[in-house]
XYZ file of C-alpha atoms in Angstrom:
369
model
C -16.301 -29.666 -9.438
C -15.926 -27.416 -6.728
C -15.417 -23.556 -7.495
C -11.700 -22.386 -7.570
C -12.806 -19.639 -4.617
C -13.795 -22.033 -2.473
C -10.429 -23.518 -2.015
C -7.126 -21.444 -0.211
C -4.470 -23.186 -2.275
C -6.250 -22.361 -5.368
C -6.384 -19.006 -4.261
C -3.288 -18.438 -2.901
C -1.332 -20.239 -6.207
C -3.511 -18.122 -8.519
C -4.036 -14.669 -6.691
C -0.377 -14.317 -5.027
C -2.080 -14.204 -1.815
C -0.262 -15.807 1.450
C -1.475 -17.817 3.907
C 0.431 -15.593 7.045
C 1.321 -12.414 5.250
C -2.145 -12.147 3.103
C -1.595 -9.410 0.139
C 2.264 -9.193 1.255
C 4.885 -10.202 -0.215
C 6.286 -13.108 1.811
C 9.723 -13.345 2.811
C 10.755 -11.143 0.543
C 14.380 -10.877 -1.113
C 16.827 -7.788 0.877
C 19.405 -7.746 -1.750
C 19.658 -8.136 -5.924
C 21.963 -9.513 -8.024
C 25.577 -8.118 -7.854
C 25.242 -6.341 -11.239
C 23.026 -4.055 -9.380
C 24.807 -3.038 -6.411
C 24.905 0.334 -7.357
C 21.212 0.702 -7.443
C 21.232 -1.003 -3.842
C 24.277 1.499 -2.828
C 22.411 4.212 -3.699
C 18.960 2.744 -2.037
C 20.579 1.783 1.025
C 22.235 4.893 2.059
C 19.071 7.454 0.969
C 19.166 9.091 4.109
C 23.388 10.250 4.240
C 22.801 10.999 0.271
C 20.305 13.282 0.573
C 21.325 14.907 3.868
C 24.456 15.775 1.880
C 22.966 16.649 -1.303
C 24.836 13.893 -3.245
C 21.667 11.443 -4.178
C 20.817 13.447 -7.382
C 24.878 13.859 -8.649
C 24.933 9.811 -7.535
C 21.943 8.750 -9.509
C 22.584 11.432 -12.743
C 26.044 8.967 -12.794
C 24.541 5.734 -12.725
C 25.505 3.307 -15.729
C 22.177 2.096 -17.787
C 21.375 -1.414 -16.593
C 19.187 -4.293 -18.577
C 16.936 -5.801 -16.386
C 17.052 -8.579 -17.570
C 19.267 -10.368 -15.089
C 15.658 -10.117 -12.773
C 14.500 -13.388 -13.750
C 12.142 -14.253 -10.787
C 9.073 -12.250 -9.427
C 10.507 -11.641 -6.034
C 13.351 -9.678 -7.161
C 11.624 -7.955 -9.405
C 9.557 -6.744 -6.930
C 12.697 -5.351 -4.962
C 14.278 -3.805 -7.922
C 10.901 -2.009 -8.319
C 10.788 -0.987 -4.636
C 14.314 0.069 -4.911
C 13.922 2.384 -8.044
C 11.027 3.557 -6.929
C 12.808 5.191 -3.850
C 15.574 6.245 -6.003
C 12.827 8.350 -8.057
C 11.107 9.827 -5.075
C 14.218 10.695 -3.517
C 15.765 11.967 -6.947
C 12.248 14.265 -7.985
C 12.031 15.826 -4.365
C 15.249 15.407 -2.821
C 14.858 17.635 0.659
C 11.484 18.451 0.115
C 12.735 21.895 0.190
C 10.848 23.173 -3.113
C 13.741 22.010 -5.317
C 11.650 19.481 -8.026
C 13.326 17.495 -10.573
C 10.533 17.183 -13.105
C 12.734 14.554 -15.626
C 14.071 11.546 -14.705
C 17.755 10.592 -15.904
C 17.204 7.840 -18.638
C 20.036 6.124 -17.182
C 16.917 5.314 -14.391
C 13.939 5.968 -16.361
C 14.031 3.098 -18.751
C 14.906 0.080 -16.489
C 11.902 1.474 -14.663
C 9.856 2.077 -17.036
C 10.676 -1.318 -18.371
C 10.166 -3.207 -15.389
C 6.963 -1.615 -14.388
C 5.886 -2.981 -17.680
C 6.838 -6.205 -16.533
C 5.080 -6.099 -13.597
C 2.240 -3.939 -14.515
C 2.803 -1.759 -11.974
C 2.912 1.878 -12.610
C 6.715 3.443 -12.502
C 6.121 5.511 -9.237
C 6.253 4.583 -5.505
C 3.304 2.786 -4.908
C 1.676 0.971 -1.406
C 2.582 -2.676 -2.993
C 6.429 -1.344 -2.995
C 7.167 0.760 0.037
C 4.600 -1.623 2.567
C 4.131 -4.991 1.192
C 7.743 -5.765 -0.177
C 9.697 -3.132 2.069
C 9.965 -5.587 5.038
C 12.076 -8.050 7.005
C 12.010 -10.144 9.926
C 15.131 -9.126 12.475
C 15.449 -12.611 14.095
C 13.407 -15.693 11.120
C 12.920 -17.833 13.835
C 10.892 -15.224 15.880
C 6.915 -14.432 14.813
C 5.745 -11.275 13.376
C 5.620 -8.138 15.579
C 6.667 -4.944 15.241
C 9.778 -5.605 17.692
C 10.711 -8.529 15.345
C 10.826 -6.838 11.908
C 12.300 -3.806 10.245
C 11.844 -2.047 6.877
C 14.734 -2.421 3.807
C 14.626 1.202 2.780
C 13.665 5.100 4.108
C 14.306 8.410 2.986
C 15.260 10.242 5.980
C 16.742 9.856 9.514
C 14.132 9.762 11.816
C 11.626 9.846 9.334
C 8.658 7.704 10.442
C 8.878 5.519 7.507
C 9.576 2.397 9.603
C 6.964 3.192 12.091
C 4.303 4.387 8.811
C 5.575 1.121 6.544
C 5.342 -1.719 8.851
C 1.571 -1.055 11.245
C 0.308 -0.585 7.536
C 1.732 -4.074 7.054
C 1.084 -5.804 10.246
C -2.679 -4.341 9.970
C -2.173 -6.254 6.087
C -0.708 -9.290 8.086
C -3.686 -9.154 10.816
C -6.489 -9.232 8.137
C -5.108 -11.540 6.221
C -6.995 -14.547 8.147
C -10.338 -13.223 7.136
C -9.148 -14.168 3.514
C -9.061 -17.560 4.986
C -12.684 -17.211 5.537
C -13.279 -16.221 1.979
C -13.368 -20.027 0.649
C -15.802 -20.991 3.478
C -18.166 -18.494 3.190
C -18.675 -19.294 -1.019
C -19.279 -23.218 -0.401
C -21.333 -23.061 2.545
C -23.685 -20.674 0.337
C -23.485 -23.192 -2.052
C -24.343 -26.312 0.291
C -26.592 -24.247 1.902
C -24.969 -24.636 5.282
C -26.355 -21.849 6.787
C -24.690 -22.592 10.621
C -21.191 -22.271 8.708
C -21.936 -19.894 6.820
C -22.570 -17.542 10.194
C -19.728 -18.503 11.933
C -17.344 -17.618 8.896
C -19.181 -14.095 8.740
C -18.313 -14.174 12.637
C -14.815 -15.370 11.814
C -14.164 -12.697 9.662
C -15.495 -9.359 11.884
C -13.485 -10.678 14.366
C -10.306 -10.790 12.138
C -11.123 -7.072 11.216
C -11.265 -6.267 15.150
C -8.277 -7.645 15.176
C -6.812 -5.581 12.910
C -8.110 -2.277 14.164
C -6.558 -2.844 17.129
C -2.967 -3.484 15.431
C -3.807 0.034 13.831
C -3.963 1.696 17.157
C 0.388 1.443 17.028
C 0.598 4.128 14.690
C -0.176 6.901 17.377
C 3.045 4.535 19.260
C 5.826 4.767 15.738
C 4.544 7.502 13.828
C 4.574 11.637 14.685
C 2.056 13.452 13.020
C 4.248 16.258 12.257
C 6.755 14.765 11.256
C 4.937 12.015 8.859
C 3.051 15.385 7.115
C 6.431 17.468 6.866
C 8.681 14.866 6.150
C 7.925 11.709 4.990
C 4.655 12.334 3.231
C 6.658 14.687 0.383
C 8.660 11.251 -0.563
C 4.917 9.762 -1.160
C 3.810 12.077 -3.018
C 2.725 11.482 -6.418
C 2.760 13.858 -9.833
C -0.719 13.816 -10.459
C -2.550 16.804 -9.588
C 0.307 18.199 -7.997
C 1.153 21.678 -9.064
C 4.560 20.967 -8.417
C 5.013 18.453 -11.274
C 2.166 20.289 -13.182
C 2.400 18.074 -16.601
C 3.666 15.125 -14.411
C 7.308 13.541 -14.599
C 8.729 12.753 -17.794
C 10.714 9.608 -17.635
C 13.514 10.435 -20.220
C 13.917 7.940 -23.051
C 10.274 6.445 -22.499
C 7.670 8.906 -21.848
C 6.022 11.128 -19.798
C 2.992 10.062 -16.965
C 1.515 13.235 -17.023
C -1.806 11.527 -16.352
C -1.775 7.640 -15.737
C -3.625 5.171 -13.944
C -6.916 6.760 -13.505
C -8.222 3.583 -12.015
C -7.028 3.099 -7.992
C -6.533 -0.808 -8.706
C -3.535 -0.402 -11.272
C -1.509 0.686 -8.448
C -2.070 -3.061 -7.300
C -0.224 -5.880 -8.583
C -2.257 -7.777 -11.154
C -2.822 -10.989 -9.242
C -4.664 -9.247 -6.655
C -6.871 -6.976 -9.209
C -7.996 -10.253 -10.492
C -8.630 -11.489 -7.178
C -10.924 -8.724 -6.661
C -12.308 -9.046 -10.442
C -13.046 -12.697 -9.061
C -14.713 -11.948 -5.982
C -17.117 -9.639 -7.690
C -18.125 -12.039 -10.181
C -18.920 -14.616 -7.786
C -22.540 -14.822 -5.999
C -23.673 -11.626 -3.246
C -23.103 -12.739 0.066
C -25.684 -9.912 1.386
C -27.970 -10.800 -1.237
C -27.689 -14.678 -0.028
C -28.018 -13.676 3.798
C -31.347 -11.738 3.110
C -32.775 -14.002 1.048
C -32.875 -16.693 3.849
C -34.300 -14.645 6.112
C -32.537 -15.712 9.246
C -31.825 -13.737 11.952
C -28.335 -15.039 13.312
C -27.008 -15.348 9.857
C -27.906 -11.575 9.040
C -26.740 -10.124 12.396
C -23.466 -12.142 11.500
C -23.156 -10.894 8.288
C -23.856 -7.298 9.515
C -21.236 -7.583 12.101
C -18.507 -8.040 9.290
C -19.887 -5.166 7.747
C -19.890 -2.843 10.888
C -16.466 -3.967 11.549
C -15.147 -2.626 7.752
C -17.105 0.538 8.677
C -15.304 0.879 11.768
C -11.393 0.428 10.197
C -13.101 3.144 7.601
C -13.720 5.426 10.236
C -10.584 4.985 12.063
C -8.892 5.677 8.590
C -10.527 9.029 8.759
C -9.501 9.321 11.967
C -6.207 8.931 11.122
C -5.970 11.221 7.914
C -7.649 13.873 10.457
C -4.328 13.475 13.009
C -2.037 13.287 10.612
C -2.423 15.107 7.328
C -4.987 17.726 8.259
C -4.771 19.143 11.892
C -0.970 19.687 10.765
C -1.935 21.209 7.273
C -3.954 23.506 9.013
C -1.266 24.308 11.358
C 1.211 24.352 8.761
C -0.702 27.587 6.884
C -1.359 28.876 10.373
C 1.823 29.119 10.640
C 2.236 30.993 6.974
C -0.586 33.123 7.801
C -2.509 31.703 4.580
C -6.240 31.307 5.179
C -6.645 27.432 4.598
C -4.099 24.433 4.204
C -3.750 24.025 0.165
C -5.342 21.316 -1.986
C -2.786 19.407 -2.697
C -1.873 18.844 0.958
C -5.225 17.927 1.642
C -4.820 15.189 -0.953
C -3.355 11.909 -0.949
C -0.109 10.328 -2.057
C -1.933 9.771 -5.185
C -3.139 12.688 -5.947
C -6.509 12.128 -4.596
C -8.723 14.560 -1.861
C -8.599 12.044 1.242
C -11.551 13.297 2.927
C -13.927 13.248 0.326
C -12.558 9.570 -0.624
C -12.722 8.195 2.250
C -15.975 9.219 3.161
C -17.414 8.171 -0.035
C -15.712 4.457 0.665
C -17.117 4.619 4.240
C -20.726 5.462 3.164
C -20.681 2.790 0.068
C -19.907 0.252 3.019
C -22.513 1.836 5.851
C -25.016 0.644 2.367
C -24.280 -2.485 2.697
C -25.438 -2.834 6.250
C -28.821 -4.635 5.971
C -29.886 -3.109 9.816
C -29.203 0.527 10.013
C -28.120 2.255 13.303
């Protein structure tokens, strides 16, 4: 019987991954049930509400709603995205200082509750704001950036649309390598080493691919104005000294200190698809024990081309987080930007990060240079 990772439908059933859209959330729903239309009101309209200080009043008056009228995953996943803007809107507001450090229970339990549900944390995370926090304009037109739009932001003119969607079309651009995925396992198995190389081939060229796509940010996105305004509606409570002991989510409890682990910000399908793929037989350690030279310059040129998205990562933190950091405390006549805006939207320091994921993949190379 063949191994369930060696077939797409069996891993695109089990993981929740898509054929076009990869780890994103296909098609995915732009409005919930009626009983929530004042969550959507409120979602919809974030950038008048907090331009005219009314979000926080507009949430604190919310009724408490059940979620239980979310009986499918797909809107589930919207009302997630949707209170998940709510809260980062509500906690930071105009990102002028003025932190709420509780959330109203009126929102704090349905989110709470949901996240549950979903086992998703109850914060803002990359599966909400890129990989459900899309839409095509025209359905009958293909995916470009032209062609699609996001469902939410925070502010006018805030780069979220330009930020949210090259982070998905570089999603939607690898996504074909996962195609490659059940190829590469059964032609280890059979032994076919001539596949095998051209899936390895396959697969550095879909990561090429989308490198390229990532070039558009430096097209939709300003640095200064992704560091000033929209990264302070990303930002998360932990280590920030602004939410110190973290939110507390009134009438549940406080996440002073959750989620330790960088894969519980993922949906669960796709942390077991990674669970999976690590249980399943070393590719590198297949490609050197045959000894050929094709196969391991194939397998070597997927590698190089993961090392070069990780570099252009760094490149991009460096544009757009720390050259205007550093301007920023210029600019306040402080010696050095501070920690936490060195750090990511999850608390974590970037540089340091990324440079540890970059080197962990230059290991893997099996030629160095």
């Amino acid at each position: 019987m063949a191994h369930a990772m060696e077939n797409f439908c069996t891993i695109s059933e089990e993981y929740h991954i898509d054929g076009e859209v990869g780890f994103a959330l296909p098609n995915p729903l732009e409005n919930l049930p009626d009983v929530y239309n004042d969550w959507m009101s409120i979602a919809k309209h974030l950038p008048d509400l907090i331009e005219s200080g009314e979000l926080r009043e507009r949430v604190e008056k919310l009724d408490m709603l059940s979620i239980d009228h979310l009986r499918d995953h797909k809107s589930q996943r919207l009302a997630h995205l949707v209170l998940g803007c709510i809260t980062m809107a509500y906690v930071w507001d105009r990102g002028c200082g003025d932190v709420r450090k509780v959330l109203p229970k009126n929102i704090a339990v349905p989110y709470c509750q949901l996240s549950e549900k979903l086992q998703l944390p109850p914060i803002l995370v990359y599966a909400d704001c890129v990989l459900a926090n899309w839409k095509k304009k025209d359905p009958n037109k293909p995916l470009t950036y032209e062609n699609m739009d996001v469902l939410f932001s925070f502010r006018h003119e805030d780069c979220s649309k330009g930020f949210f969607l090259v982070s998905l079309l570089v999603e939607i651009e690898a996504a074909s390598a996962i195609k490659e995925i059940p190829i590469i396992f059964k032609a280890m198995r059979m032994q076919e080493l001539d596949t095998l190389r051209k899936a390895l081939l396959k697969t550095a060229s879909c990561l090429e691919k989308a490198l390229q796509v990532f070039n558009q940010i430096h097209e939709h996105v300003n640095p200064q104005v992704f560091f000033n305004v929209l990264r302070i509606y990303l930002s998360g409570w932990k280590g920030n000294p602004q939410l110190s002991e973290g939110l507390m989510y009134d009438g549940f409890w406080s996440a002073a200190q959750f989620l330790q682990d960088m894969r519980m910000y993922m949906p669960p399908a796709h942390r077991n698809f990674l669970c999976s793929l690590e249980s399943n037989p070393s590719v590198r350690e297949f490609v050197l024990l045959k000894g050929d030279a094709d196969l391991r310059e194939a397998y070597d040129a997927c590698v190089k081309a993961l090392v070069d998205l990780r570099n252009y990562h760094l490149q991009i933190v460096t544009k757009y987080i720390l050259i205007p950091a550093s301007q920023k405390s210029k600019n306040e006549t402080s010696k050095e930007p501070s920690k936490q805006e060195n750090k990511g939207t999850g608390g974590t320091d970037l540089m340091n990060f990324l440079k540890t994921v970059r080197t962990t993949t230059q290991k893997s190379l099996l030629k160095e240079g």
